[in-house]
Amino acid sequence: PVLKVALMGLGGYANRVAEAMQSCTKAKLTGIVSGTPSKIKDWQNKYAIPEKNCYSYDTFDQIKNNPDIDVVYVTTPNALHHDNVLRAAAAGKHVICEKPMALNAREGREMIAACKKAGVQLLVGYRMHFEPKTLEVIRMRNAGEFGKIMFFQGQCGFRIGDPTQWRLNKALAGGGSMMDIGIYALNGARYMVGAEPVWVTAQETKTDPVKFKEGVDETIQFQLGFPDGTVASCLSTYNMNYLDRFFLNGEKGFAELQPSTGYGPIRGRTHKGELTQPHKTHQTVQMDEMAGILLEGKQPLVPVNGEEALKDLQIIDAIYQSVKTGRRVDLHLG
Ligand code: NAD
């Protein structure tokens, strides 16, 4: 069987996912949801999508009667994820939601509960969880090849352009760099260390309060503490380029990925040498693997469900709290 996917919110990332899905063997773009009629026409032509599988935000709820759609993939701005996921679940469709799953843990819990109640699955677009070099580092760690994990460093950022974009609008983005790119360092700390943090500390630096308004973080440094004493030190920024690097240190070895989360080939090495797993377009692999999860009940090595995303949201809530209070915040994830 092939997973029949409707994309909702036809922006930059939806375009990338649609392109990548053309090379999928187990997932297919069969529907679209957009508030812009001209985009619907363009996408229909490009991807041969029949009229009956095209929805506006007004007609979307009728998707429940459409057997050509198994899952709605939500790629709208962050603040809209919550309501869009609730609508898709109410229509009886599985949902894939982009990261960050929501603006905070409270919203995240509501989304998990709504999907559970509707009997549909909720997955989040954590494409790195399927990336071969990343998975090799995780395999090596699980096999004990790094020994006891001592330290992780994750640095993720870029210099953001256009000051009018939604990513710099608190109401639509829910925050700044941390919501958008810092989440990769945070989520990476968890899957590279292979444990859940028990405390967080965080500090914010803002050099341009005009571009980065109240509630929109420019740069955040945060530290995570794990139960056995392992620590992570991370940087999230909208003000520096060439920042996409993971470093994992253990008693018997290390792994370094740079770039660690970008779309292009991930590069990496460990104390044993270069990582040589071949590059495949992340979103192609992700969608084929998600088809396996949704249709065949496959279990990924690193989870990509709502509960996994909720942990990131809980930690982000704590990061913002620590920035505000200047204090360490204890975490009780789940
Ligand atoms: P974008 O601005 O290019 O696209 C957003 C789309 O949502 C646009 O087509 C816009 O018209 C539509 N939209 C629907 N309702 C809207 C409203 N009320 N206000 C504004 N726009 C509305 O953004 P993007 O880069 O495609 O990001 C979309 C989502 O995907 C974000 O949550 C982002 O974090 C995520 N994303 C994930 C990755 C990844 O690698 N996993 C990469 C990029 C973006």
Tab-separated table of C-alpha atoms and ligand atoms in Angstrom:
chain	number	residue	atom	x	y	z
A	1	PRO	CA	0.000	0.000	0.000
A	2	VAL	CA	1.021	3.601	-0.633
A	3	LEU	CA	0.475	6.396	1.915
A	4	LYS	CA	-1.782	9.048	0.386
A	5	VAL	CA	-0.686	12.469	1.615
A	6	ALA	CA	-2.378	15.891	1.554
A	7	LEU	CA	-0.112	18.868	2.193
A	8	MET	CA	-1.601	21.825	4.077
A	9	GLY	CA	0.070	25.262	3.727
A	10	LEU	CA	1.811	25.409	0.365
A	11	GLY	CA	4.900	27.443	1.267
A	12	GLY	CA	8.623	26.892	1.030
A	13	TYR	CA	8.809	23.693	2.995
A	14	ALA	CA	5.699	22.133	1.429
A	15	ASN	CA	7.339	22.637	-1.969
A	16	ARG	CA	10.431	20.803	-0.778
A	17	VAL	CA	8.422	17.911	0.658
A	18	ALA	CA	6.326	17.616	-2.518
A	19	GLU	CA	9.442	17.503	-4.723
A	20	ALA	CA	11.050	14.900	-2.483
A	21	MET	CA	7.923	12.748	-2.404
A	22	GLN	CA	8.154	12.285	-6.167
A	23	SER	CA	11.012	9.862	-5.449
A	24	CYS	CA	9.138	7.991	-2.707
A	25	THR	CA	8.132	4.375	-3.194
A	26	LYS	CA	5.649	4.215	-0.302
A	27	ALA	CA	4.189	7.760	-0.124
A	28	LYS	CA	2.393	9.854	-2.711
A	29	LEU	CA	1.079	13.402	-2.813
A	30	THR	CA	-2.642	13.037	-3.534
A	31	GLY	CA	-4.169	16.212	-2.100
A	32	ILE	CA	-3.581	19.849	-1.124
A	33	VAL	CA	-5.034	22.403	1.277
A	34	SER	CA	-4.446	26.085	0.607
A	35	GLY	CA	-6.081	29.462	1.089
A	36	THR	CA	-4.616	30.728	-2.195
A	37	PRO	CA	-6.558	29.641	-5.337
A	38	SER	CA	-3.629	30.403	-7.685
A	39	LYS	CA	-1.388	28.013	-5.730
A	40	ILE	CA	-4.007	25.291	-5.978
A	41	LYS	CA	-4.008	25.659	-9.782
A	42	ASP	CA	-0.192	25.610	-9.991
A	43	TRP	CA	0.097	22.549	-7.770
A	44	GLN	CA	-2.710	20.716	-9.599
A	45	ASN	CA	-0.843	21.189	-12.864
A	46	LYS	CA	2.555	20.296	-11.476
A	47	TYR	CA	1.531	17.205	-9.505
A	48	ALA	CA	-1.615	16.065	-11.376
A	49	ILE	CA	-3.890	16.486	-8.356
A	50	PRO	CA	-7.591	16.029	-9.151
A	51	GLU	CA	-10.047	18.798	-8.275
A	52	LYS	CA	-11.846	16.605	-5.728
A	53	ASN	CA	-8.628	16.378	-3.636
A	54	CYS	CA	-8.119	20.169	-3.421
A	55	TYR	CA	-9.343	22.007	-0.343
A	56	SER	CA	-9.456	25.542	0.987
A	57	TYR	CA	-9.484	26.241	4.731
A	58	ASP	CA	-13.265	26.677	4.355
A	59	THR	CA	-13.892	23.291	2.740
A	60	PHE	CA	-11.151	21.380	4.569
A	61	ASP	CA	-13.407	19.527	7.020
A	62	GLN	CA	-15.000	17.616	4.097
A	63	ILE	CA	-11.687	15.814	3.699
A	64	LYS	CA	-13.103	13.246	6.127
A	65	ASN	CA	-15.153	11.721	3.320
A	66	ASN	CA	-12.181	11.437	0.952
A	67	PRO	CA	-10.637	7.959	0.739
A	68	ASP	CA	-7.795	9.367	-1.392
A	69	ILE	CA	-6.253	11.001	1.701
A	70	ASP	CA	-4.717	8.978	4.559
A	71	VAL	CA	-2.749	11.730	6.259
A	72	VAL	CA	-2.658	15.537	6.374
A	73	TYR	CA	0.854	17.003	6.522
A	74	VAL	CA	0.669	20.419	8.239
A	75	THR	CA	3.347	22.852	7.007
A	76	THR	CA	1.791	26.149	8.044
A	77	PRO	CA	3.534	28.671	10.344
A	78	ASN	CA	4.088	27.402	13.912
A	79	ALA	CA	1.164	29.161	15.600
A	80	LEU	CA	-1.313	27.435	13.278
A	81	HIS	CA	-0.102	23.888	13.909
A	82	HIS	CA	-2.313	23.351	16.954
A	83	ASP	CA	-5.642	24.249	15.339
A	84	ASN	CA	-4.779	22.612	12.024
A	85	VAL	CA	-3.822	19.327	13.690
A	86	LEU	CA	-7.036	19.375	15.726
A	87	ARG	CA	-9.062	19.885	12.539
A	88	ALA	CA	-7.273	17.099	10.676
A	89	ALA	CA	-7.769	14.719	13.608
A	90	ALA	CA	-11.457	15.625	13.836
A	91	ALA	CA	-11.718	14.714	10.145
A	92	GLY	CA	-10.401	11.257	11.017
A	93	LYS	CA	-7.054	11.628	9.223
A	94	HIS	CA	-3.607	10.793	10.541
A	95	VAL	CA	-1.485	13.910	10.925
A	96	ILE	CA	2.137	14.762	10.263
A	97	CYS	CA	2.929	18.148	11.794
A	98	GLU	CA	6.036	20.216	11.174
A	99	LYS	CA	8.402	21.182	13.970
A	100	PRO	CA	7.987	22.809	16.410
A	101	MET	CA	4.814	20.769	16.937
A	102	ALA	CA	3.211	23.697	18.796
A	103	LEU	CA	4.001	26.914	20.649
A	104	ASN	CA	4.177	25.286	24.078
A	105	ALA	CA	3.655	22.043	25.972
A	106	ARG	CA	0.032	22.829	26.837
A	107	GLU	CA	-0.874	23.017	23.136
A	108	GLY	CA	1.182	19.906	22.474
A	109	ARG	CA	-0.736	17.906	25.078
A	110	GLU	CA	-4.047	19.004	23.571
A	111	MET	CA	-2.897	17.840	20.137
A	112	ILE	CA	-1.822	14.434	21.458
A	113	ALA	CA	-5.136	14.040	23.292
A	114	ALA	CA	-7.185	15.077	20.235
A	115	CYS	CA	-5.424	12.567	17.989
A	116	LYS	CA	-5.820	9.823	20.558
A	117	LYS	CA	-9.525	10.578	20.929
A	118	ALA	CA	-9.977	10.531	17.143
A	119	GLY	CA	-8.053	7.262	16.847
A	120	VAL	CA	-5.448	8.742	14.474
A	121	GLN	CA	-1.680	8.873	14.720
A	122	LEU	CA	0.288	12.087	15.199
A	123	LEU	CA	3.811	12.272	13.781
A	124	VAL	CA	6.196	15.229	13.679
A	125	GLY	CA	8.528	16.095	10.793
A	126	TYR	CA	11.779	15.186	12.537
A	127	ARG	CA	13.609	14.297	9.332
A	128	MET	CA	17.002	13.788	11.059
A	129	HIS	CA	15.566	10.744	12.827
A	130	PHE	CA	15.866	8.889	9.511
A	131	GLU	CA	19.227	10.273	8.324
A	132	PRO	CA	21.779	7.457	7.785
A	133	LYS	CA	24.914	9.055	9.307
A	134	THR	CA	22.910	10.229	12.326
A	135	LEU	CA	21.523	6.715	12.737
A	136	GLU	CA	25.026	5.236	12.481
A	137	VAL	CA	26.218	7.441	15.371
A	138	ILE	CA	23.197	6.329	17.393
A	139	ARG	CA	23.894	2.672	16.535
A	140	MET	CA	27.533	3.060	17.619
A	141	ARG	CA	26.462	4.716	20.860
A	142	ASN	CA	23.950	1.952	21.607
A	143	ALA	CA	26.673	-0.623	20.899
A	144	GLY	CA	28.890	1.109	23.477
A	145	GLU	CA	31.505	2.210	20.946
A	146	PHE	CA	31.849	5.676	22.537
A	147	GLY	CA	31.823	4.274	26.060
A	148	LYS	CA	29.937	6.297	28.645
A	149	ILE	CA	28.638	9.517	27.049
A	150	MET	CA	30.114	12.547	28.828
A	151	PHE	CA	29.294	15.646	26.767
A	152	PHE	CA	27.327	16.947	23.801
A	153	GLN	CA	27.683	20.219	22.000
A	154	GLY	CA	25.071	21.400	19.481
A	155	GLN	CA	25.231	24.647	17.564
A	156	CYS	CA	22.469	25.551	15.149
A	157	GLY	CA	21.749	28.853	13.506
A	158	PHE	CA	21.761	31.126	10.522
A	159	ARG	CA	21.517	34.840	9.854
A	160	ILE	CA	17.879	35.517	9.152
A	161	GLY	CA	16.905	37.995	6.400
A	162	ASP	CA	13.613	39.788	5.725
A	163	PRO	CA	12.471	41.384	9.014
A	164	THR	CA	8.796	41.182	7.957
A	165	GLN	CA	8.627	37.369	7.686
A	166	TRP	CA	6.420	35.300	10.019
A	167	ARG	CA	9.500	33.728	11.652
A	168	LEU	CA	10.174	37.120	13.303
A	169	ASN	CA	6.559	37.636	14.331
A	170	LYS	CA	5.916	36.346	17.854
A	171	ALA	CA	2.223	35.728	17.167
A	172	LEU	CA	2.951	33.352	14.271
A	173	ALA	CA	6.321	31.911	15.311
A	174	GLY	CA	5.798	31.642	19.071
A	175	GLY	CA	9.349	32.841	19.693
A	176	GLY	CA	12.495	33.278	17.658
A	177	SER	CA	15.513	31.183	16.745
A	178	MET	CA	14.849	28.648	19.489
A	179	MET	CA	11.471	27.611	18.022
A	180	ASP	CA	12.839	27.371	14.505
A	181	ILE	CA	16.469	26.250	14.500
A	182	GLY	CA	17.530	25.857	18.142
A	183	ILE	CA	15.074	22.974	18.361
A	184	TYR	CA	17.516	20.979	16.191
A	185	ALA	CA	20.279	21.349	18.785
A	186	LEU	CA	17.832	20.510	21.557
A	187	ASN	CA	16.322	17.477	19.841
A	188	GLY	CA	19.825	16.479	18.713
A	189	ALA	CA	21.117	16.592	22.289
A	190	ARG	CA	18.422	14.074	23.226
A	191	TYR	CA	18.987	11.640	20.375
A	192	MET	CA	22.771	11.891	20.418
A	193	VAL	CA	23.134	11.477	24.202
A	194	GLY	CA	20.334	8.897	24.201
A	195	ALA	CA	18.770	10.068	27.457
A	196	GLU	CA	16.306	12.682	28.714
A	197	PRO	CA	17.558	15.801	30.505
A	198	VAL	CA	16.559	16.556	34.097
A	199	TRP	CA	17.467	20.228	34.244
A	200	VAL	CA	18.095	23.186	31.953
A	201	THR	CA	19.741	26.586	32.232
A	202	ALA	CA	19.559	29.214	29.474
A	203	GLN	CA	20.764	32.720	28.643
A	204	GLU	CA	19.671	35.103	25.902
A	205	THR	CA	21.733	37.619	23.943
A	206	LYS	CA	20.013	40.276	21.841
A	207	THR	CA	22.077	42.653	19.715
A	208	ASP	CA	19.249	43.957	17.498
A	209	PRO	CA	16.052	44.693	19.453
A	210	VAL	CA	14.477	46.339	16.411
A	211	LYS	CA	14.660	43.244	14.228
A	212	PHE	CA	14.134	40.833	17.152
A	213	LYS	CA	11.151	42.232	19.035
A	214	GLU	CA	9.898	41.345	22.499
A	215	GLY	CA	9.394	37.583	22.706
A	216	VAL	CA	11.447	36.871	19.571
A	217	ASP	CA	14.804	35.478	20.640
A	218	GLU	CA	17.866	36.237	18.545
A	219	THR	CA	20.442	34.043	20.319
A	220	ILE	CA	19.959	31.622	23.183
A	221	GLN	CA	22.619	29.505	24.830
A	222	PHE	CA	21.288	26.622	26.863
A	223	GLN	CA	22.703	23.791	28.897
A	224	LEU	CA	21.059	20.459	29.666
A	225	GLY	CA	21.888	18.126	32.523
A	226	PHE	CA	21.242	14.383	32.258
A	227	PRO	CA	20.651	11.955	35.157
A	228	ASP	CA	24.110	10.345	35.036
A	229	GLY	CA	25.996	13.647	34.939
A	230	THR	CA	26.291	14.024	31.169
A	231	VAL	CA	25.925	17.653	30.111
A	232	ALA	CA	24.977	19.327	26.835
A	233	SER	CA	25.923	22.844	25.803
A	234	CYS	CA	23.908	24.309	22.928
A	235	LEU	CA	23.591	27.485	20.898
A	236	SER	CA	20.562	28.666	18.943
A	237	THR	CA	20.821	31.787	16.817
A	238	TYR	CA	19.310	33.882	14.039
A	239	ASN	CA	22.427	36.029	13.892
A	240	MET	CA	25.341	33.813	12.773
A	241	ASN	CA	25.987	31.770	9.669
A	242	TYR	CA	27.944	28.509	9.288
A	243	LEU	CA	26.501	27.134	12.488
A	244	ASP	CA	25.321	23.558	12.058
A	245	ARG	CA	27.476	21.299	14.182
A	246	PHE	CA	27.100	18.419	16.655
A	247	PHE	CA	29.872	17.012	18.817
A	248	LEU	CA	29.391	13.949	21.007
A	249	ASN	CA	32.080	12.961	23.472
A	250	GLY	CA	32.335	9.664	25.316
A	251	GLU	CA	34.916	7.942	27.482
A	252	LYS	CA	36.081	5.770	24.570
A	253	GLY	CA	35.461	7.920	21.499
A	254	PHE	CA	33.702	10.811	19.803
A	255	ALA	CA	31.445	11.726	16.893
A	256	GLU	CA	31.365	14.995	15.042
A	257	LEU	CA	28.715	15.959	12.481
A	258	GLN	CA	29.113	19.130	10.416
A	259	PRO	CA	26.795	19.921	8.805
A	260	SER	CA	24.612	18.078	11.265
A	261	THR	CA	21.032	19.001	10.336
A	262	GLY	CA	21.060	20.882	7.001
A	263	TYR	CA	19.327	19.510	3.898
A	264	GLY	CA	22.518	18.783	1.996
A	265	PRO	CA	24.716	15.808	2.695
A	266	ILE	CA	25.471	15.440	6.407
A	267	ARG	CA	29.194	15.028	6.952
A	268	GLY	CA	30.714	13.329	9.917
A	269	ARG	CA	33.494	11.395	11.485
A	270	THR	CA	34.136	9.471	14.647
A	271	HIS	CA	37.288	8.269	16.411
A	272	LYS	CA	37.043	5.299	14.007
A	273	GLY	CA	37.065	7.422	10.838
A	274	GLU	CA	34.803	9.114	8.299
A	275	LEU	CA	31.116	8.249	8.173
A	276	THR	CA	30.391	7.011	4.648
A	277	GLN	CA	26.649	6.256	4.596
A	278	PRO	CA	25.272	7.596	1.286
A	279	HIS	CA	23.161	10.748	1.190
A	280	LYS	CA	19.500	10.458	0.266
A	281	THR	CA	17.108	13.406	0.173
A	282	HIS	CA	15.948	13.629	3.787
A	283	GLN	CA	12.294	14.234	3.030
A	284	THR	CA	12.128	11.268	0.624
A	285	VAL	CA	13.448	8.911	3.290
A	286	GLN	CA	11.261	10.517	5.953
A	287	MET	CA	8.055	10.085	3.967
A	288	ASP	CA	8.799	6.473	3.003
A	289	GLU	CA	9.598	5.670	6.633
A	290	MET	CA	6.500	7.489	7.879
A	291	ALA	CA	4.429	5.415	5.429
A	292	GLY	CA	5.887	2.342	7.138
A	293	ILE	CA	4.941	3.743	10.566
A	294	LEU	CA	1.400	4.757	9.608
A	295	LEU	CA	0.480	1.835	7.356
A	296	GLU	CA	2.551	-1.061	8.693
A	297	GLY	CA	3.079	-0.139	12.338
A	298	LYS	CA	6.858	0.053	11.926
A	299	GLN	CA	8.788	1.443	14.922
A	300	PRO	CA	11.543	3.952	14.096
A	301	LEU	CA	14.831	3.793	16.044
A	302	VAL	CA	14.193	7.329	17.355
A	303	PRO	CA	10.491	8.132	17.865
A	304	VAL	CA	8.782	10.779	15.720
A	305	ASN	CA	5.420	10.851	17.494
A	306	GLY	CA	3.608	13.557	19.422
A	307	GLU	CA	5.063	12.384	22.751
A	308	GLU	CA	8.595	12.842	21.389
A	309	ALA	CA	7.741	16.364	20.199
A	310	LEU	CA	6.051	17.198	23.514
A	311	LYS	CA	9.354	16.634	25.312
A	312	ASP	CA	11.017	19.252	23.099
A	313	LEU	CA	8.160	21.666	23.835
A	314	GLN	CA	8.463	21.070	27.583
A	315	ILE	CA	12.183	21.792	27.403
A	316	ILE	CA	11.628	24.909	25.265
A	317	ASP	CA	9.083	26.159	27.830
A	318	ALA	CA	11.767	25.604	30.495
A	319	ILE	CA	14.448	27.336	28.392
A	320	TYR	CA	12.290	30.464	28.087
A	321	GLN	CA	11.519	30.269	31.807
A	322	SER	CA	15.209	30.006	32.658
A	323	VAL	CA	16.042	32.964	30.394
A	324	LYS	CA	13.408	35.009	32.227
A	325	THR	CA	14.310	34.008	35.780
A	326	GLY	CA	18.039	33.495	35.416
A	327	ARG	CA	17.640	30.228	37.296
A	328	ARG	CA	18.037	26.544	36.649
A	329	VAL	CA	14.745	24.826	35.832
A	330	ASP	CA	14.178	21.186	36.754
A	331	LEU	CA	12.530	19.060	34.094
A	332	HIS	CA	9.928	16.347	34.565
A	333	LEU	CA	9.334	15.192	31.008
A	334	GLY	CA	6.315	13.283	29.765
B	1	NAD	P1	6.543	29.497	4.501
B	1	NAD	O1	6.240	30.872	4.946
B	1	NAD	O2	7.380	29.310	3.287
B	1	NAD	O3	5.185	28.695	4.262
B	1	NAD	C1	4.100	28.771	5.151
B	1	NAD	C2	2.815	28.557	4.364
B	1	NAD	O4	1.693	28.620	5.240
B	1	NAD	C3	2.599	29.624	3.283
B	1	NAD	O5	2.228	29.004	2.075
B	1	NAD	C4	1.430	30.435	3.827
B	1	NAD	O6	0.629	30.983	2.785
B	1	NAD	C5	0.677	29.391	4.606
B	1	NAD	N1	-0.259	29.924	5.583
B	1	NAD	C6	-1.442	29.363	5.856
B	1	NAD	N2	-2.103	30.092	6.741
B	1	NAD	C7	-1.326	31.158	7.037
B	1	NAD	C8	-1.502	32.288	7.905
B	1	NAD	N3	-2.621	32.468	8.639
B	1	NAD	N4	-0.487	33.166	7.996
B	1	NAD	C9	0.635	32.995	7.287
B	1	NAD	N5	0.826	31.952	6.440
B	1	NAD	C10	-0.150	31.052	6.328
B	1	NAD	O7	7.192	28.749	5.740
B	1	NAD	P2	7.993	27.364	5.705
B	1	NAD	O8	9.430	27.651	5.681
B	1	NAD	O9	7.423	26.492	4.662
B	1	NAD	O10	7.668	26.781	7.169
B	1	NAD	C11	6.415	26.155	7.444
B	1	NAD	C12	6.570	25.208	8.636
B	1	NAD	O11	7.487	24.185	8.296
B	1	NAD	C13	7.114	25.856	9.914
B	1	NAD	O12	6.481	25.310	11.035
B	1	NAD	C14	8.587	25.481	9.911
B	1	NAD	O13	9.140	25.406	11.206
B	1	NAD	C15	8.559	24.141	9.235
B	1	NAD	N6	9.813	23.833	8.515
B	1	NAD	C16	10.428	22.652	8.743
B	1	NAD	C17	11.594	22.334	8.086
B	1	NAD	C18	12.264	21.007	8.307
B	1	NAD	O14	13.392	20.818	7.837
B	1	NAD	N7	11.622	20.062	8.961
B	1	NAD	C19	12.143	23.250	7.199
B	1	NAD	C20	11.487	24.454	6.956
B	1	NAD	C21	10.317	24.730	7.635
